[in-house]
Each structure stands twice: as structure tokens, then as C-alpha cells.
PDB file of C-alpha atoms and ligand atoms in Angstrom:
ATOM      1  CA  MET A 125     -15.398  67.429 139.664  1.00 56.00           C
ATOM      2  CA  PRO A 126     -18.517  65.424 140.714  1.00 64.00           C
ATOM      3  CA  ARG A 127     -21.714  67.441 140.933  1.00 92.00           C
ATOM      4  CA  LEU A 128     -22.587  68.084 144.550  1.00 97.00           C
ATOM      5  CA  LEU A 129     -26.053  68.349 145.991  1.00 98.00           C
ATOM      6  CA  ALA A 130     -26.797  70.199 149.214  1.00 98.00           C
ATOM      7  CA  ILE A 131     -30.046  69.304 150.919  1.00 98.00           C
ATOM      8  CA  THR A 132     -31.436  72.080 153.104  1.00 98.00           C
ATOM      9  CA  ARG A 133     -34.698  73.080 154.776  1.00 98.00           C
ATOM     10  CA  ALA A 134     -36.212  76.484 155.551  1.00 98.00           C
ATOM     11  CA  VAL A 135     -36.002  77.868 159.083  1.00 98.00           C
ATOM     12  CA  SER A 136     -39.192  77.071 160.997  1.00 98.00           C
ATOM     13  CA  PRO A 137     -41.137  80.076 162.344  1.00 98.00           C
ATOM     14  CA  GLY A 138     -41.057  78.086 165.617  1.00 98.00           C
ATOM     15  CA  ILE A 139     -37.240  78.090 165.767  1.00 98.00           C
ATOM     16  CA  ALA A 140     -37.281  79.858 169.149  1.00 97.00           C
ATOM     17  CA  ARG A 141     -38.734  76.652 170.645  1.00 97.00           C
ATOM     18  CA  CYS A 142     -35.653  74.673 169.541  1.00 98.00           C
ATOM     19  CA  GLU A 143     -33.862  72.099 171.629  1.00 98.00           C
ATOM     20  CA  LEU A 144     -30.898  73.429 173.600  1.00 98.00           C
ATOM     21  CA  ALA A 145     -28.198  71.471 175.391  1.00 97.00           C
ATOM     22  CA  PHE A 146     -25.411  73.901 176.324  1.00 96.00           C
ATOM     23  CA  ALA A 147     -26.561  77.354 175.215  1.00 95.00           C
ATOM     24  CA  PRO A 148     -28.870  79.559 177.292  1.00 97.00           C
ATOM     25  CA  ARG A 149     -32.297  80.207 175.772  1.00 98.00           C
ATOM     26  CA  ARG A 150     -32.305  83.577 174.026  1.00 97.00           C
ATOM     27  CA  PRO A 151     -34.757  85.186 171.589  1.00 98.00           C
ATOM     28  CA  ILE A 152     -34.257  84.186 167.943  1.00 98.00           C
ATOM     29  CA  ASP A 153     -35.266  86.531 165.129  1.00 98.00           C
ATOM     30  CA  HIS A 154     -36.863  84.236 162.531  1.00 98.00           C
ATOM     31  CA  GLN A 155     -36.608  86.808 159.763  1.00 98.00           C
ATOM     32  CA  ARG A 156     -32.901  87.440 160.395  1.00 98.00           C
ATOM     33  CA  ALA A 157     -32.212  83.706 160.648  1.00 98.00           C
ATOM     34  CA  THR A 158     -33.972  83.228 157.315  1.00 98.00           C
ATOM     35  CA  VAL A 159     -31.866  85.918 155.640  1.00 98.00           C
ATOM     36  CA  GLN A 160     -28.635  84.402 156.994  1.00 98.00           C
ATOM     37  CA  HIS A 161     -29.780  80.946 155.917  1.00 98.00           C
ATOM     38  CA  ALA A 162     -30.410  82.228 152.384  1.00 98.00           C
ATOM     39  CA  SER A 163     -26.851  83.655 152.293  1.00 98.00           C
ATOM     40  CA  TYR A 164     -25.574  80.274 153.417  1.00 98.00           C
ATOM     41  CA  GLU A 165     -27.402  78.585 150.533  1.00 98.00           C
ATOM     42  CA  THR A 166     -25.914  81.163 148.175  1.00 98.00           C
ATOM     43  CA  ALA A 167     -22.418  80.372 149.473  1.00 98.00           C
ATOM     44  CA  LEU A 168     -23.072  76.680 148.830  1.00 98.00           C
ATOM     45  CA  ARG A 169     -24.306  77.460 145.294  1.00 98.00           C
ATOM     46  CA  ASP A 170     -21.227  79.625 144.671  1.00 98.00           C
ATOM     47  CA  ALA A 171     -19.099  76.674 145.752  1.00 97.00           C
ATOM     48  CA  GLY A 172     -20.734  74.513 143.088  1.00 96.00           C
ATOM     49  CA  CYS A 173     -23.607  72.806 144.914  1.00 98.00           C
ATOM     50  CA  ALA A 174     -27.089  72.387 143.575  1.00 98.00           C
ATOM     51  CA  ILE A 175     -29.583  73.076 146.365  1.00 98.00           C
ATOM     52  CA  GLU A 176     -32.560  70.842 147.052  1.00 98.00           C
ATOM     53  CA  ARG A 177     -34.852  72.111 149.769  1.00 98.00           C
ATOM     54  CA  LEU A 178     -36.859  69.618 151.767  1.00 98.00           C
ATOM     55  CA  PRO A 179     -40.526  70.507 152.232  1.00 97.00           C
ATOM     56  CA  ASP A 180     -41.132  73.061 154.978  1.00 97.00           C
ATOM     57  CA  ALA A 181     -41.708  71.440 158.350  1.00 95.00           C
ATOM     58  CA  ASP A 182     -42.863  74.350 160.461  1.00 96.00           C
ATOM     59  CA  GLU A 183     -43.969  72.012 163.242  1.00 97.00           C
ATOM     60  CA  HIS A 184     -40.351  70.952 163.754  1.00 98.00           C
ATOM     61  CA  ALA A 185     -38.603  73.828 165.496  1.00 98.00           C
ATOM     62  CA  ASP A 186     -35.167  72.368 164.645  1.00 98.00           C
ATOM     63  CA  GLY A 187     -36.027  71.170 161.130  1.00 98.00           C
ATOM     64  CA  VAL A 188     -33.474  73.509 159.519  1.00 98.00           C
ATOM     65  CA  PHE A 189     -30.673  71.393 161.020  1.00 98.00           C
ATOM     66  CA  VAL A 190     -30.955  68.657 158.404  1.00 98.00           C
ATOM     67  CA  GLU A 191     -27.451  67.343 159.054  1.00 98.00           C
ATOM     68  CA  ASP A 192     -28.714  65.481 162.095  1.00 98.00           C
ATOM     69  CA  THR A 193     -31.241  63.395 160.160  1.00 98.00           C
ATOM     70  CA  ALA A 194     -28.851  61.363 157.993  1.00 99.00           C
ATOM     71  CA  VAL A 195     -25.293  60.267 157.322  1.00 99.00           C
ATOM     72  CA  VAL A 196     -24.699  60.204 153.581  1.00 98.00           C
ATOM     73  CA  LEU A 197     -21.811  58.129 152.255  1.00 98.00           C
ATOM     74  CA  GLU A 198     -20.937  57.294 148.654  1.00 97.00           C
ATOM     75  CA  GLU A 199     -22.561  53.871 148.910  1.00 98.00           C
ATOM     76  CA  ILE A 200     -25.493  54.431 151.229  1.00 98.00           C
ATOM     77  CA  ALA A 201     -27.479  56.943 153.265  1.00 98.00           C
ATOM     78  CA  VAL A 202     -28.125  56.097 156.896  1.00 99.00           C
ATOM     79  CA  ILE A 203     -31.311  57.688 158.227  1.00 99.00           C
ATOM     80  CA  THR A 204     -30.700  58.508 161.855  1.00 99.00           C
ATOM     81  CA  ARG A 205     -32.879  58.323 164.944  1.00 98.00           C
ATOM     82  CA  PRO A 206     -32.206  61.749 166.483  1.00 98.00           C
ATOM     83  CA  GLY A 207     -31.373  61.855 170.154  1.00 98.00           C
ATOM     84  CA  ALA A 208     -33.916  64.593 170.926  1.00 98.00           C
ATOM     85  CA  VAL A 209     -37.409  63.034 170.862  1.00 98.00           C
ATOM     86  CA  SER A 210     -38.872  66.280 169.475  1.00 98.00           C
ATOM     87  CA  ARG A 211     -36.666  65.845 166.405  1.00 98.00           C
ATOM     88  CA  GLN A 212     -37.415  62.247 165.523  1.00 98.00           C
ATOM     89  CA  GLY A 213     -40.209  63.198 163.101  1.00 98.00           C
ATOM     90  CA  GLU A 214     -37.768  65.176 160.960  1.00 98.00           C
ATOM     91  CA  THR A 215     -36.269  62.105 159.326  1.00 98.00           C
ATOM     92  CA  ALA A 216     -39.284  61.045 157.218  1.00 98.00           C
ATOM     93  CA  THR A 217     -38.861  63.780 154.611  1.00 98.00           C
ATOM     94  CA  THR A 218     -35.091  63.360 154.576  1.00 98.00           C
ATOM     95  CA  ALA A 219     -35.541  59.657 153.815  1.00 98.00           C
ATOM     96  CA  LEU A 220     -37.937  60.421 150.955  1.00 98.00           C
ATOM     97  CA  ALA A 221     -35.442  62.826 149.404  1.00 98.00           C
ATOM     98  CA  LEU A 222     -32.361  60.650 149.881  1.00 98.00           C
ATOM     99  CA  ALA A 223     -34.042  57.521 148.513  1.00 98.00           C
ATOM    100  CA  ARG A 224     -33.644  59.083 145.055  1.00 97.00           C
ATOM    101  CA  TYR A 225     -29.861  59.131 145.418  1.00 98.00           C
ATOM    102  CA  ARG A 226     -28.787  56.259 147.686  1.00 98.00           C
ATOM    103  CA  PRO A 227     -29.945  52.941 149.093  1.00 98.00           C
ATOM    104  CA  LEU A 228     -31.145  53.614 152.633  1.00 98.00           C
ATOM    105  CA  ALA A 229     -30.355  52.075 156.004  1.00 98.00           C
ATOM    106  CA  THR A 230     -31.846  53.222 159.294  1.00 98.00           C
ATOM    107  CA  ILE A 231     -30.912  53.524 162.945  1.00 98.00           C
ATOM    108  CA  SER A 232     -33.670  52.087 165.117  1.00 98.00           C
ATOM    109  CA  ALA A 233     -34.662  52.082 168.811  1.00 98.00           C
ATOM    110  CA  PRO A 234     -33.123  51.880 171.310  1.00 98.00           C
ATOM    111  CA  GLY A 235     -30.340  53.431 169.247  1.00 98.00           C
ATOM    112  CA  ILE A 236     -30.069  57.188 168.954  1.00 98.00           C
ATOM    113  CA  LEU A 237     -27.641  58.951 166.665  1.00 98.00           C
ATOM    114  CA  ASP A 238     -27.407  62.515 165.309  1.00 98.00           C
ATOM    115  CA  GLY A 239     -25.622  63.208 162.029  1.00 98.00           C
ATOM    116  CA  GLY A 240     -23.828  66.071 163.780  1.00 98.00           C
ATOM    117  CA  ASP A 241     -21.871  63.422 165.644  1.00 98.00           C
ATOM    118  CA  VAL A 242     -20.468  61.748 162.532  1.00 98.00           C
ATOM    119  CA  LEU A 243     -17.319  63.204 161.004  1.00 98.00           C
ATOM    120  CA  VAL A 244     -16.416  61.400 157.781  1.00 98.00           C
ATOM    121  CA  SER A 245     -12.834  61.398 156.552  1.00 98.00           C
ATOM    122  CA  GLY A 246     -12.320  59.041 153.634  1.00 97.00           C
ATOM    123  CA  LYS A 247     -13.060  55.563 154.892  1.00 97.00           C
ATOM    124  CA  THR A 248     -13.009  56.585 158.575  1.00 98.00           C
ATOM    125  CA  LEU A 249     -16.066  57.662 160.542  1.00 98.00           C
ATOM    126  CA  PHE A 250     -15.317  59.463 163.806  1.00 98.00           C
ATOM    127  CA  VAL A 251     -18.518  59.139 165.834  1.00 98.00           C
ATOM    128  CA  GLY A 252     -19.227  61.339 168.833  1.00 98.00           C
ATOM    129  CA  ARG A 253     -20.610  59.635 171.912  1.00 98.00           C
ATOM    130  CA  SER A 254     -22.636  62.629 173.031  1.00 98.00           C
ATOM    131  CA  GLY A 255     -25.948  63.326 174.719  1.00 98.00           C
ATOM    132  CA  ARG A 256     -27.521  62.646 171.294  1.00 98.00           C
ATOM    133  CA  THR A 257     -25.682  59.464 170.233  1.00 98.00           C
ATOM    134  CA  ASN A 258     -25.643  56.382 172.430  1.00 98.00           C
ATOM    135  CA  ALA A 259     -23.681  53.130 172.375  1.00 98.00           C
ATOM    136  CA  GLU A 260     -26.493  51.317 170.554  1.00 98.00           C
ATOM    137  CA  GLY A 261     -26.678  54.001 167.861  1.00 98.00           C
ATOM    138  CA  PHE A 262     -22.927  53.773 167.401  1.00 98.00           C
ATOM    139  CA  ALA A 263     -23.064  49.950 167.211  1.00 98.00           C
ATOM    140  CA  GLN A 264     -25.847  50.026 164.612  1.00 98.00           C
ATOM    141  CA  LEU A 265     -23.970  52.526 162.470  1.00 99.00           C
ATOM    142  CA  ARG A 266     -20.826  50.435 162.738  1.00 98.00           C
ATOM    143  CA  SER A 267     -22.604  47.283 161.626  1.00 98.00           C
ATOM    144  CA  ILE A 268     -24.084  49.128 158.627  1.00 98.00           C
ATOM    145  CA  VAL A 269     -20.806  50.661 157.411  1.00 98.00           C
ATOM    146  CA  THR A 270     -18.186  48.055 158.317  1.00 98.00           C
ATOM    147  CA  PRO A 271     -19.144  45.743 155.420  1.00 98.00           C
ATOM    148  CA  LEU A 272     -18.673  48.767 153.128  1.00 98.00           C
ATOM    149  CA  GLY A 273     -15.055  49.074 154.216  1.00 98.00           C
ATOM    150  CA  TYR A 274     -15.386  51.878 156.768  1.00 98.00           C
ATOM    151  CA  ARG A 275     -13.582  52.105 160.085  1.00 98.00           C
ATOM    152  CA  THR A 276     -15.552  53.607 162.983  1.00 98.00           C
ATOM    153  CA  VAL A 277     -13.856  55.414 165.859  1.00 98.00           C
ATOM    154  CA  ALA A 278     -15.845  56.461 168.936  1.00 97.00           C
ATOM    155  CA  VAL A 279     -15.002  59.902 170.367  1.00 97.00           C
ATOM    156  CA  GLU A 280     -16.179  61.056 173.792  1.00 96.00           C
ATOM    157  CA  VAL A 281     -18.108  64.344 173.578  1.00 97.00           C
ATOM    158  CA  ARG A 282     -18.867  65.940 176.933  1.00 94.00           C
ATOM    159  CA  HIS A 283     -18.399  69.659 176.498  1.00 96.00           C
ATOM    160  CA  CYS A 284     -20.574  70.411 173.486  1.00 97.00           C
ATOM    161  CA  LEU A 285     -23.704  69.252 171.682  1.00 98.00           C
ATOM    162  CA  HIS A 286     -22.126  67.146 168.935  1.00 98.00           C
ATOM    163  CA  LEU A 287     -18.681  66.054 167.793  1.00 98.00           C
ATOM    164  CA  LYS A 288     -18.875  68.394 164.798  1.00 98.00           C
ATOM    165  CA  THR A 289     -19.889  71.335 166.980  1.00 98.00           C
ATOM    166  CA  ALA A 290     -16.175  71.591 167.687  1.00 98.00           C
ATOM    167  CA  ALA A 291     -14.399  69.675 164.880  1.00 98.00           C
ATOM    168  CA  THR A 292     -14.475  69.866 161.065  1.00 98.00           C
ATOM    169  CA  LEU A 293     -12.471  68.150 158.351  1.00 98.00           C
ATOM    170  CA  ILE A 294     -11.173  71.151 156.390  1.00 97.00           C
ATOM    171  CA  ASP A 295      -8.624  69.506 154.128  1.00 95.00           C
ATOM    172  CA  GLU A 296      -7.425  66.029 153.386  1.00 93.00           C
ATOM    173  CA  ASN A 297      -6.388  64.603 156.739  1.00 95.00           C
ATOM    174  CA  LEU A 298      -6.646  68.004 158.493  1.00 97.00           C
ATOM    175  CA  ILE A 299      -9.195  68.707 161.220  1.00 98.00           C
ATOM    176  CA  LEU A 300     -10.038  72.190 162.511  1.00 98.00           C
ATOM    177  CA  LEU A 301     -10.672  71.872 166.206  1.00 97.00           C
ATOM    178  CA  ASP A 302     -11.744  73.728 169.319  1.00 98.00           C
ATOM    179  CA  GLU A 303      -9.334  72.096 171.748  1.00 96.00           C
ATOM    180  CA  GLN A 304     -11.276  73.457 174.716  1.00 96.00           C
ATOM    181  CA  ARG A 305     -14.085  71.052 173.857  1.00 97.00           C
ATOM    182  CA  ILE A 306     -12.686  68.089 171.901  1.00 96.00           C
ATOM    183  CA  ASP A 307      -9.441  66.251 172.635  1.00 94.00           C
ATOM    184  CA  ARG A 308      -7.242  66.261 169.542  1.00 95.00           C
ATOM    185  CA  ARG A 309      -5.858  62.835 170.472  1.00 95.00           C
ATOM    186  CA  ALA A 310      -9.195  61.408 169.338  1.00 94.00           C
ATOM    187  CA  PHE A 311      -8.147  61.892 165.729  1.00 95.00           C
ATOM    188  CA  ASP A 312      -5.263  59.402 165.756  1.00 82.00           C
ATOM    189  CA  ASP A 313      -3.892  59.472 162.203  1.00 90.00           C
ATOM    190  CA  HIS A 314      -5.073  62.987 161.341  1.00 97.00           C
ATOM    191  CA  HIS A 315      -3.413  66.369 161.681  1.00 97.00           C
ATOM    192  CA  THR A 316      -5.291  69.003 163.655  1.00 97.00           C
ATOM    193  CA  THR A 317      -5.217  72.780 163.722  1.00 97.00           C
ATOM    194  CA  ALA A 318      -6.809  74.846 166.464  1.00 97.00           C
ATOM    195  CA  VAL A 319      -9.239  77.728 166.088  1.00 98.00           C
ATOM    196  CA  ALA A 320      -7.980  81.114 167.268  1.00 98.00           C
ATOM    197  CA  PRO A 321      -8.498  81.878 170.972  1.00 97.00           C
ATOM    198  CA  GLY A 322     -12.069  82.945 171.708  1.00 96.00           C
ATOM    199  CA  GLU A 323     -13.347  81.693 168.336  1.00 98.00           C
ATOM    200  CA  GLY A 324     -14.748  78.303 169.330  1.00 96.00           C
ATOM    201  CA  GLU A 325     -17.688  78.743 166.959  1.00 95.00           C
ATOM    202  CA  ALA A 326     -15.262  78.565 164.008  1.00 97.00           C
ATOM    203  CA  ALA A 327     -14.716  74.870 164.629  1.00 98.00           C
ATOM    204  CA  ASN A 328     -18.044  74.062 163.031  1.00 98.00           C
ATOM    205  CA  ALA A 329     -17.423  74.811 159.372  1.00 98.00           C
ATOM    206  CA  VAL A 330     -18.245  73.343 155.964  1.00 98.00           C
ATOM    207  CA  ARG A 331     -15.696  72.034 153.509  1.00 98.00           C
ATOM    208  CA  VAL A 332     -17.052  72.011 149.984  1.00 97.00           C
ATOM    209  CA  ASN A 333     -15.204  71.675 146.668  1.00 95.00           C
ATOM    210  CA  GLY A 334     -11.913  72.832 148.183  1.00 94.00           C
ATOM    211  CA  ARG A 335     -13.415  75.837 150.025  1.00 97.00           C
ATOM    212  CA  VAL A 336     -14.155  76.238 153.690  1.00 98.00           C
ATOM    213  CA  LEU A 337     -17.279  78.129 154.750  1.00 98.00           C
ATOM    214  CA  LEU A 338     -16.446  79.647 158.108  1.00 98.00           C
ATOM    215  CA  ASN A 339     -18.473  81.503 160.731  1.00 98.00           C
ATOM    216  CA  ALA A 340     -18.097  85.221 159.973  1.00 98.00           C
ATOM    217  CA  ALA A 341     -17.497  85.909 163.662  1.00 96.00           C
ATOM    218  CA  ALA A 342     -14.177  84.057 163.437  1.00 97.00           C
ATOM    219  CA  ALA A 343     -11.946  86.497 161.563  1.00 97.00           C
ATOM    220  CA  GLN A 344      -8.662  85.407 163.113  1.00 98.00           C
ATOM    221  CA  THR A 345      -9.264  81.749 162.378  1.00 98.00           C
ATOM    222  CA  GLY A 346     -10.140  82.757 158.811  1.00 98.00           C
ATOM    223  CA  GLU A 347      -6.801  84.541 158.478  1.00 98.00           C
ATOM    224  CA  ARG A 348      -4.952  81.537 159.876  1.00 97.00           C
ATOM    225  CA  LEU A 349      -6.570  79.177 157.375  1.00 97.00           C
ATOM    226  CA  ALA A 350      -6.016  81.584 154.478  1.00 97.00           C
ATOM    227  CA  ALA A 351      -2.334  81.763 155.456  1.00 96.00           C
ATOM    228  CA  ARG A 352      -2.216  77.986 155.014  1.00 94.00           C
ATOM    229  CA  GLY A 353      -3.505  78.411 151.458  1.00 95.00           C
ATOM    230  CA  ILE A 354      -7.087  77.402 152.216  1.00 96.00           C
ATOM    231  CA  GLU A 355      -9.831  79.297 150.404  1.00 97.00           C
ATOM    232  CA  VAL A 356     -12.129  80.646 153.097  1.00 98.00           C
ATOM    233  CA  VAL A 357     -15.630  82.078 152.667  1.00 98.00           C
ATOM    234  CA  MET A 358     -17.061  83.872 155.688  1.00 98.00           C
ATOM    235  CA  VAL A 359     -20.770  83.236 156.332  1.00 98.00           C
ATOM    236  CA  GLU A 360     -22.899  84.934 158.993  1.00 98.00           C
ATOM    237  CA  ASN A 361     -24.655  82.495 161.317  1.00 97.00           C
ATOM    238  CA  ASP A 362     -25.088  84.264 164.627  1.00 97.00           C
ATOM    239  CA  GLU A 363     -28.895  83.955 164.650  1.00 98.00           C
ATOM    240  CA  LEU A 364     -29.027  80.163 164.244  1.00 98.00           C
ATOM    241  CA  ALA A 365     -26.089  79.920 166.639  1.00 97.00           C
ATOM    242  CA  ARG A 366     -28.616  80.916 169.291  1.00 98.00           C
ATOM    243  CA  ALA A 367     -30.328  77.601 168.505  1.00 98.00           C
ATOM    244  CA  GLU A 368     -26.963  75.864 168.936  1.00 98.00           C
ATOM    245  CA  GLY A 369     -26.699  75.319 165.206  1.00 98.00           C
ATOM    246  CA  GLY A 370     -23.493  75.840 163.256  1.00 97.00           C
ATOM    247  CA  LEU A 371     -22.859  75.956 159.531  1.00 98.00           C
ATOM    248  CA  SER A 372     -22.529  72.236 158.936  1.00 98.00           C
ATOM    249  CA  CYS A 373     -25.853  71.560 160.653  1.00 98.00           C
ATOM    250  CA  CYS A 374     -27.846  73.256 157.904  1.00 98.00           C
ATOM    251  CA  SER A 375     -27.022  70.937 154.997  1.00 98.00           C
ATOM    252  CA  LEU A 376     -26.400  67.401 153.858  1.00 98.00           C
ATOM    253  CA  ILE A 377     -23.829  67.603 151.047  1.00 98.00           C
ATOM    254  CA  PHE A 378     -23.015  64.681 148.787  1.00 98.00           C
ATOM    255  CA  SER A 379     -22.071  63.701 145.293  1.00 97.00           C
ATOM    256  CA  MET A 380     -24.931  62.992 142.907  1.00 91.00           C
ATOM    257  CA  ALA A 381     -22.750  61.069 140.486  1.00 72.00           C
ATOM    258  CA  VAL A 382     -22.774  57.662 142.118  1.00 51.00           C
TER     259      VAL A 382
HETATM  260  C1  CIR B 609     -30.631  70.771 168.662  1.00 64.48           C
HETATM  261  O1  CIR B 609     -30.385  70.936 169.860  1.00 64.48           O
HETATM  262  O2  CIR B 609     -30.858  69.655 168.200  1.00 64.48           O
HETATM  263  C2  CIR B 609     -30.684  71.979 167.765  1.00 64.48           C
HETATM  264  N1  CIR B 609     -31.162  73.101 168.483  1.00 64.48           N
HETATM  265  C3  CIR B 609     -29.316  72.259 167.178  1.00 64.48           C
HETATM  266  C4  CIR B 609     -28.823  71.176 166.273  1.00 64.48           C
HETATM  267  C5  CIR B 609     -27.530  71.515 165.641  1.00 64.48           C
HETATM  268  N2  CIR B 609     -27.122  70.505 164.758  1.00 64.48           N
HETATM  269  C6  CIR B 609     -25.862  70.128 164.579  1.00 64.48           C
HETATM  270  O3  CIR B 609     -24.983  70.568 165.286  1.00 64.48           O
HETATM  271  N3  CIR B 609     -25.620  69.188 163.683  1.00 64.48           N
END
């Protein structure tokens, strides 16, 4: 099994000033978010990841959501240009860290693209066209990855922040989906399985070394996946959920052995 690295970043004390697109602004308990984030890192370690924390970036309220700052493939890491202006400064430290593991490419203005919009399944990239990823960002990503043999498929995202807010690859060719927010027909050659009713937050999960880390608030979905033979680990994330962040948002996971 290749050694996996998970890049993370501590929760900023300014997290309550985060960007929000769909969720109402509510208080966020920094201490509680930090404890839940530490449990998340432990779950990643238990699943076989080494953890590398980026330097603290307290000035970036959303800095914990490192997923949005890059798209890491086997051959290359694409440093994004986040769609929220307040987040664009987050990418510098991600680029420094990733340069040790991959050649880098970058998305540049007027393109915007958030990593949360890019769902990678083998040699296919499903790319959300959301409030954070525009046509130019999509076109730049496509021109970077097409020569590497990847197919890019644009997916309309209107009812949630990012594509992966409501869709996760949880097994080979199988996507866990909140059908209220993302149309399953977007995933042409893939199978899909829906989250349990009322458990939309479960659709943002993390697949790592054959396990699926799932939002602890989604017990029924957990049972459904376990019944399919999938190893499920429940992880609490309700505090960062107030910042519209799910489990996948808090890491960039990739193989070090390239
Ligand atoms: C934002 O609006 O950018 C943050 N408050 C949440 C980002 C969550 N990231 C993700 O879904 N990949």
C-alpha cells in the first residue's frame, strides 16, 4: 500500500469570520472545533496517513479548509485560485509544501477554482461549476490535466457550496450523493448511492485506504454503507460544519511514493 500523506492546517482563532455561501452565520466555538479537528487528524492517522500540518495562518479565517487550495494528482499538483477573494492568500503555503512532492501548475486570473469542486475518480475529474469555480478556472484545469490523460467533466452546482459538499467517491466507481443537491446523472459511468433522508451532511466524506470517514451525525447512512461491506469511521464535525466545511475540506490526501 503506498504511504499516504494528509496535509492539514490548524483551525484559525478567527474561524467565526469565515466565508459563508448557503449556511446562516452562527457562533463557532474555536476550542471545540480544534478538538474535533484533532480527532479528525487521529482518524486519518489510524487509517494510515502521515500528517503534515501547514504553518498556522490565523489571519485566514478559512485556512483550515486546505482542500480548496490545491488539486493533487499522481503526476502534478495544481495550485488553485480560490473563488472567495479572502481565501486567495491561503495558497502560498500550500504551494511551498506541495512543491516537495509534485511538480506544480497554477490556476491564474481571471480563473477561479476551489479544490472542493474537483472530484477525482481514476482518470476522470468531475469539476463543479459553482459560485467558486468559473468557466475560465475549469478551462485552465482542463488544459493542465488533459495532456496527462485525464478526462474533465463539468457538473452544474447550484444548491450547495461545492461539488464535493454533496458528493464523495467512496469506493471504486461508487459515489455517495445527496440527491437533493446534486443530480446523479452528472456521474455518467459511475454508480451512485444516496445518503439517508435528512442526512445531507453525510455526502461530504473522506475515502482513505479502503475506509470511509463519515460525519458522526449521519448514523443511518453509516449503517447503509456498513451493510454494503464498507468500513466506516464516524467523525464529529458539527462545529466546522457551521463554517460550511465538511470532512474532505480539512485535508489534501495523496500518495508520497511517486
Ligand atoms: C468557505 O466558504 O470557503 C468556507 N467557509 C468553507 C469551505 C469548505 N471547503 C470545502 O467544502 N472544500
